[in-house]
CSV table of C-alpha atoms in Angstrom, one decimal:
chain,number,residue,atom,x,y,z
A,1,MET,CA,-69.6,69.6,160.8
A,2,ASP,CA,-66.4,69.2,162.8
A,3,LYS,CA,-65.6,65.7,164.2
A,4,ILE,CA,-63.6,64.4,167.1
A,5,ARG,CA,-62.1,61.0,167.8
A,6,LEU,CA,-64.1,59.3,170.5
A,7,GLY,CA,-61.4,57.9,172.8
A,8,GLY,CA,-59.8,54.6,171.9
A,9,THR,CA,-62.7,53.6,169.7
A,10,GLU,CA,-61.1,55.6,166.8
A,11,LEU,CA,-64.7,56.5,165.8
A,12,MET,CA,-64.9,60.0,164.3
A,13,VAL,CA,-68.1,61.5,165.7
A,14,SER,CA,-69.7,64.9,165.0
A,15,ARG,CA,-69.0,67.4,167.7
A,16,SER,CA,-72.8,67.5,168.4
A,17,GLY,CA,-74.5,64.2,168.9
A,18,PHE,CA,-78.2,63.4,168.7
A,19,GLY,CA,-79.8,62.3,172.0
A,20,ALA,CA,-82.9,60.2,170.9
A,21,LEU,CA,-84.7,59.9,174.2
A,22,PRO,CA,-87.2,62.7,173.4
A,23,ILE,CA,-88.2,61.4,170.0
A,24,GLN,CA,-90.2,58.6,171.7
A,25,ARG,CA,-92.8,61.4,172.4
A,26,ILE,CA,-93.4,62.3,168.8
A,27,SER,CA,-94.8,60.5,165.7
A,28,PHE,CA,-92.7,58.4,163.3
A,29,GLU,CA,-93.2,60.9,160.6
A,30,GLU,CA,-92.1,63.9,162.7
A,31,ALA,CA,-89.2,62.0,164.2
A,32,GLY,CA,-88.1,60.9,160.7
A,33,LYS,CA,-88.0,64.4,159.4
A,34,ILE,CA,-85.9,65.6,162.4
A,35,LEU,CA,-83.5,62.6,162.2
A,36,ARG,CA,-83.0,63.0,158.5
A,37,LYS,CA,-82.4,66.7,158.8
A,38,SER,CA,-79.8,66.0,161.5
A,39,TYR,CA,-78.0,63.6,159.2
A,40,ASP,CA,-78.2,65.8,156.2
A,41,SER,CA,-76.7,68.6,158.3
A,42,GLY,CA,-73.7,66.7,159.4
A,43,ILE,CA,-74.7,64.9,162.6
A,44,ASN,CA,-73.5,61.3,162.4
A,45,PHE,CA,-73.7,60.1,166.1
A,46,PHE,CA,-77.1,59.0,167.5
A,47,ASP,CA,-77.6,57.7,171.0
A,48,THR,CA,-80.7,55.8,172.1
A,49,ALA,CA,-81.6,52.9,174.5
A,50,ARG,CA,-83.7,49.8,174.6
A,51,MET,CA,-85.6,51.4,177.4
A,52,TYR,CA,-86.7,54.4,175.3
A,53,THR,CA,-89.8,52.7,173.9
A,54,ASP,CA,-89.9,53.2,170.1
A,55,SER,CA,-86.8,55.5,169.8
A,56,GLU,CA,-84.7,52.7,168.3
A,57,GLU,CA,-87.4,51.9,165.7
A,58,LYS,CA,-87.7,55.5,164.7
A,59,ILE,CA,-83.9,55.7,164.1
A,60,GLY,CA,-84.1,52.5,162.0
A,61,TYR,CA,-87.1,53.9,160.1
A,62,ALA,CA,-85.4,57.3,159.3
A,63,LEU,CA,-81.8,56.2,158.9
A,64,GLY,CA,-81.7,52.5,158.0
A,65,ASP,CA,-80.8,53.2,154.4
A,66,ILE,CA,-77.7,55.1,155.3
A,67,ARG,CA,-76.7,52.9,158.2
A,68,LYS,CA,-73.0,52.6,157.1
A,69,ASN,CA,-72.6,56.4,157.3
A,70,ILE,CA,-73.7,56.8,160.9
A,71,ILE,CA,-72.5,55.8,164.4
A,72,ILE,CA,-75.1,54.3,166.7
A,73,ALA,CA,-74.9,53.9,170.4
A,74,THR,CA,-77.7,52.2,172.3
A,75,LYS,CA,-78.1,50.7,175.8
A,76,THR,CA,-79.3,47.7,177.7
A,77,HIS,CA,-80.7,47.7,181.2
A,78,ALA,CA,-80.4,43.9,181.4
A,79,LYS,CA,-79.1,42.4,184.7
A,80,ASP,CA,-77.9,39.1,183.2
A,81,LYS,CA,-76.3,37.7,180.0
A,82,LYS,CA,-79.5,36.0,178.7
A,83,THR,CA,-81.5,39.2,178.9
A,84,LEU,CA,-78.6,41.2,177.4
A,85,PHE,CA,-78.7,39.1,174.2
A,86,GLU,CA,-82.5,39.4,174.1
A,87,HIS,CA,-82.2,43.2,174.3
A,88,LEU,CA,-79.5,43.2,171.7
A,89,GLU,CA,-81.5,41.1,169.3
A,90,THR,CA,-84.4,43.5,169.6
A,91,SER,CA,-82.2,46.6,169.2
A,92,LEU,CA,-80.6,45.2,166.1
A,93,ARG,CA,-84.0,44.5,164.6
A,94,ASN,CA,-85.4,47.9,165.5
A,95,LEU,CA,-82.4,49.8,164.2
A,96,LYS,CA,-82.3,47.8,161.0
A,97,THR,CA,-78.7,46.9,161.4
A,98,ASP,CA,-76.5,43.8,162.0
A,99,TYR,CA,-74.2,45.6,164.5
A,100,ILE,CA,-74.1,48.3,167.1
A,101,ASP,CA,-71.2,50.7,167.2
A,102,ILE,CA,-71.3,51.3,171.0
A,103,TYR,CA,-73.3,49.1,173.3
A,104,GLN,CA,-73.7,50.6,176.7
A,105,LEU,CA,-74.7,49.2,180.1
A,106,HIS,CA,-77.6,51.5,181.1
A,107,ASN,CA,-76.8,53.1,184.6
A,108,PRO,CA,-76.0,49.9,186.6
A,109,GLU,CA,-76.0,50.4,190.4
A,110,THR,CA,-72.7,48.5,190.6
A,111,LEU,CA,-70.1,47.6,188.0
A,112,PRO,CA,-70.3,44.0,186.8
A,113,ASP,CA,-67.5,41.6,187.5
A,114,THR,CA,-65.4,41.7,184.4
A,115,GLU,CA,-63.7,38.3,185.2
A,116,ASP,CA,-66.8,36.3,185.8
A,117,PRO,CA,-67.6,34.2,182.7
A,118,ASP,CA,-71.3,34.3,183.6
A,119,SER,CA,-71.5,38.0,184.2
A,120,ILE,CA,-73.2,40.5,182.0
A,121,TYR,CA,-69.8,41.9,181.0
A,122,SER,CA,-68.9,38.5,179.7
A,123,GLY,CA,-72.0,38.8,177.5
A,124,LEU,CA,-70.7,42.1,176.1
A,125,LYS,CA,-67.4,40.5,175.3
A,126,GLU,CA,-69.1,37.6,173.6
A,127,ALA,CA,-71.3,40.0,171.6
A,128,ARG,CA,-68.2,41.8,170.5
A,129,THR,CA,-66.4,38.6,169.5
A,130,LYS,CA,-69.4,37.7,167.3
A,131,GLY,CA,-69.3,41.1,165.6
A,132,LEU,CA,-72.7,42.1,167.0
A,133,ILE,CA,-71.2,45.2,168.7
A,134,ARG,CA,-68.0,47.1,168.1
A,135,PHE,CA,-67.2,48.8,171.4
A,136,ILE,CA,-68.3,48.6,175.0
A,137,GLY,CA,-69.6,51.6,176.9
A,138,ILE,CA,-71.4,52.4,180.2
A,139,THR,CA,-73.7,55.1,181.4
A,140,ASN,CA,-74.0,56.2,185.0
A,141,HIS,CA,-75.2,58.9,187.3
A,142,SER,CA,-72.8,57.9,190.1
A,143,LEU,CA,-69.4,59.7,189.8
A,144,ASP,CA,-67.7,57.0,191.7
A,145,ASN,CA,-68.9,54.3,189.3
A,146,ALA,CA,-68.1,56.5,186.3
A,147,ILE,CA,-64.5,57.0,187.5
A,148,LYS,CA,-64.1,53.3,188.3
A,149,ALA,CA,-65.3,52.4,184.8
A,150,ALA,CA,-63.0,54.9,183.2
A,151,GLU,CA,-59.9,53.6,185.1
A,152,SER,CA,-60.8,49.9,184.7
A,153,GLY,CA,-59.6,49.6,181.1
A,154,CYS,CA,-62.8,47.6,180.4
A,155,TYR,CA,-64.9,50.3,178.7
A,156,ASN,CA,-64.3,52.3,175.6
A,157,THR,CA,-66.8,55.1,176.5
A,158,VAL,CA,-68.4,56.6,179.6
A,159,GLN,CA,-71.6,58.5,179.5
A,160,PHE,CA,-72.3,60.9,182.4
A,161,PRO,CA,-74.3,64.1,183.1
A,162,LEU,CA,-72.1,67.0,182.2
A,163,SER,CA,-72.9,70.7,181.6
A,164,SER,CA,-71.8,74.2,182.3
A,165,LEU,CA,-73.4,73.7,185.8
A,166,SER,CA,-71.2,70.7,186.6
A,167,ALA,CA,-69.2,70.7,189.8
A,168,GLU,CA,-65.4,70.7,189.6
A,169,ARG,CA,-65.3,67.1,190.9
A,170,ASP,CA,-67.5,66.0,187.9
A,171,ILE,CA,-65.4,67.8,185.4
A,172,LYS,CA,-62.4,65.9,186.7
A,173,LEU,CA,-64.0,62.8,185.1
A,174,ILE,CA,-63.2,64.3,181.7
A,175,ASP,CA,-59.5,64.4,182.5
A,176,ILE,CA,-59.5,60.9,183.9
A,177,CYS,CA,-61.2,59.6,180.7
A,178,LYS,CA,-58.7,61.5,178.5
A,179,LYS,CA,-55.7,60.0,180.5
A,180,ASN,CA,-57.2,56.5,179.9
A,181,ASP,CA,-58.2,57.2,176.3
A,182,VAL,CA,-61.9,56.7,177.1
A,183,GLY,CA,-64.4,58.7,175.1
A,184,VAL,CA,-66.8,60.9,177.1
A,185,ILE,CA,-70.5,61.1,176.1
A,186,ALA,CA,-72.2,64.0,177.9
A,187,MET,CA,-75.8,63.5,178.7
A,188,LYS,CA,-78.2,66.0,180.3
A,189,ALA,CA,-76.1,68.8,178.8
A,190,LEU,CA,-79.0,71.2,179.4
A,191,SER,CA,-79.3,70.0,183.0
A,192,GLY,CA,-82.9,68.8,182.5
A,193,GLY,CA,-84.0,72.1,181.1
A,194,LEU,CA,-82.5,74.3,183.9
A,195,ILE,CA,-80.2,75.8,181.3
A,196,THR,CA,-82.2,78.0,179.0
A,197,ASN,CA,-79.2,79.8,177.3
A,198,VAL,CA,-78.0,77.0,175.2
A,199,SER,CA,-74.8,78.8,174.1
A,200,THR,CA,-73.4,78.7,177.6
A,201,THR,CA,-73.3,75.0,178.0
A,202,PHE,CA,-72.5,74.6,174.2
A,203,SER,CA,-69.3,76.7,174.5
A,204,PHE,CA,-68.4,75.2,177.9
A,205,LEU,CA,-68.5,71.6,176.7
A,206,ARG,CA,-66.8,72.5,173.4
A,207,GLN,CA,-63.5,73.2,175.2
A,208,PHE,CA,-63.0,69.5,175.8
A,209,ASP,CA,-61.6,67.6,172.8
A,210,ASN,CA,-62.5,64.1,174.1
A,211,LEU,CA,-66.2,64.8,174.7
A,212,VAL,CA,-69.4,64.7,172.6
A,213,PRO,CA,-72.7,66.0,174.0
A,214,ILE,CA,-75.8,64.3,173.0
A,215,TRP,CA,-78.5,67.0,172.7
A,216,GLY,CA,-82.0,65.7,173.5
A,217,ILE,CA,-84.1,66.9,170.5
A,218,GLN,CA,-87.8,66.5,169.8
A,219,ARG,CA,-88.6,69.6,167.8
A,220,MET,CA,-87.2,70.9,164.6
A,221,LYS,CA,-86.6,74.3,166.0
A,222,GLU,CA,-84.4,72.8,168.7
A,223,LEU,CA,-82.4,71.0,166.1
A,224,GLU,CA,-82.0,74.2,164.1
A,225,GLU,CA,-80.7,76.0,167.2
A,226,PHE,CA,-77.9,73.5,167.7
A,227,LEU,CA,-77.1,73.5,164.0
A,228,SER,CA,-76.8,77.3,164.1
A,229,LEU,CA,-74.4,77.1,167.0
A,230,GLU,CA,-72.4,74.5,165.1
A,231,LYS,CA,-72.0,76.9,162.2
A,232,ARG,CA,-70.8,79.7,164.5
A,233,PRO,CA,-69.6,78.2,167.8
A,234,PRO,CA,-69.8,80.8,170.6
A,235,ALA,CA,-66.6,81.6,172.3
A,236,LEU,CA,-66.0,80.7,175.9
A,237,ASP,CA,-64.8,84.2,176.7
A,238,GLU,CA,-65.1,86.5,179.7
A,239,LYS,CA,-68.7,87.5,179.0
A,240,MET,CA,-69.7,83.8,178.6
A,241,TRP,CA,-68.0,82.9,181.9
A,242,GLU,CA,-70.0,85.7,183.6
A,243,VAL,CA,-73.2,84.2,182.4
A,244,ILE,CA,-72.1,80.7,183.5
A,245,HIS,CA,-71.1,81.9,187.0
A,246,LYS,CA,-74.4,83.6,187.3
A,247,ASP,CA,-76.3,80.5,186.3
A,248,ARG,CA,-74.2,78.4,188.8
A,249,LEU,CA,-75.1,80.8,191.7
A,250,GLU,CA,-78.8,80.9,190.8
A,251,LEU,CA,-79.4,77.3,189.8
């Protein structure tokens, strides 16, 4: 599977990432099969969160033995440094690892003070110095916060909802991140299920070489559809644009 460099992290991630929120809804055995099939098929980037119940544990269960071959991003919803380290300790144990590749603040309402030695951001820097995390990321649903984070020089990655339905102002975030060498992780790439023709958003997002979508997968047939698209990526041609414009008008 093709890989891209995820911003200034220098991490080479598969063009399709695995969004592990949905696997909290299925059994360990079923999740294990899907995760292992993903890895065996070339996916090396897995995104989860402390908030996603047993999602981290299922990744550790399925992929712990090949940890060095994959890139793991997880998130903390902590509001203070003490809780951040509690979350991090739990995540490391669940994922069966001694480091997290990208540790992300999970949709904070406001960006933390990066200069305050007692702030949660100070905790991220401390964790990085200790070798517990490699890179610092942030997820957000606020475009203003995402842009501020991208331009701050304090975050290696920004995760934001992006799809073929995204407004032009949201798409500008991708250019801002590229200018600042910040990797873009696209969540909700199917727009919460509104997009049913996966090839439209797949081809739309594939045009950006600094972005990796994390497809939310909980069924083997969903994984197989994305793998099929990876083998023969659909072109973002005139016919595809017609479908996208139609979706934008209707949805």
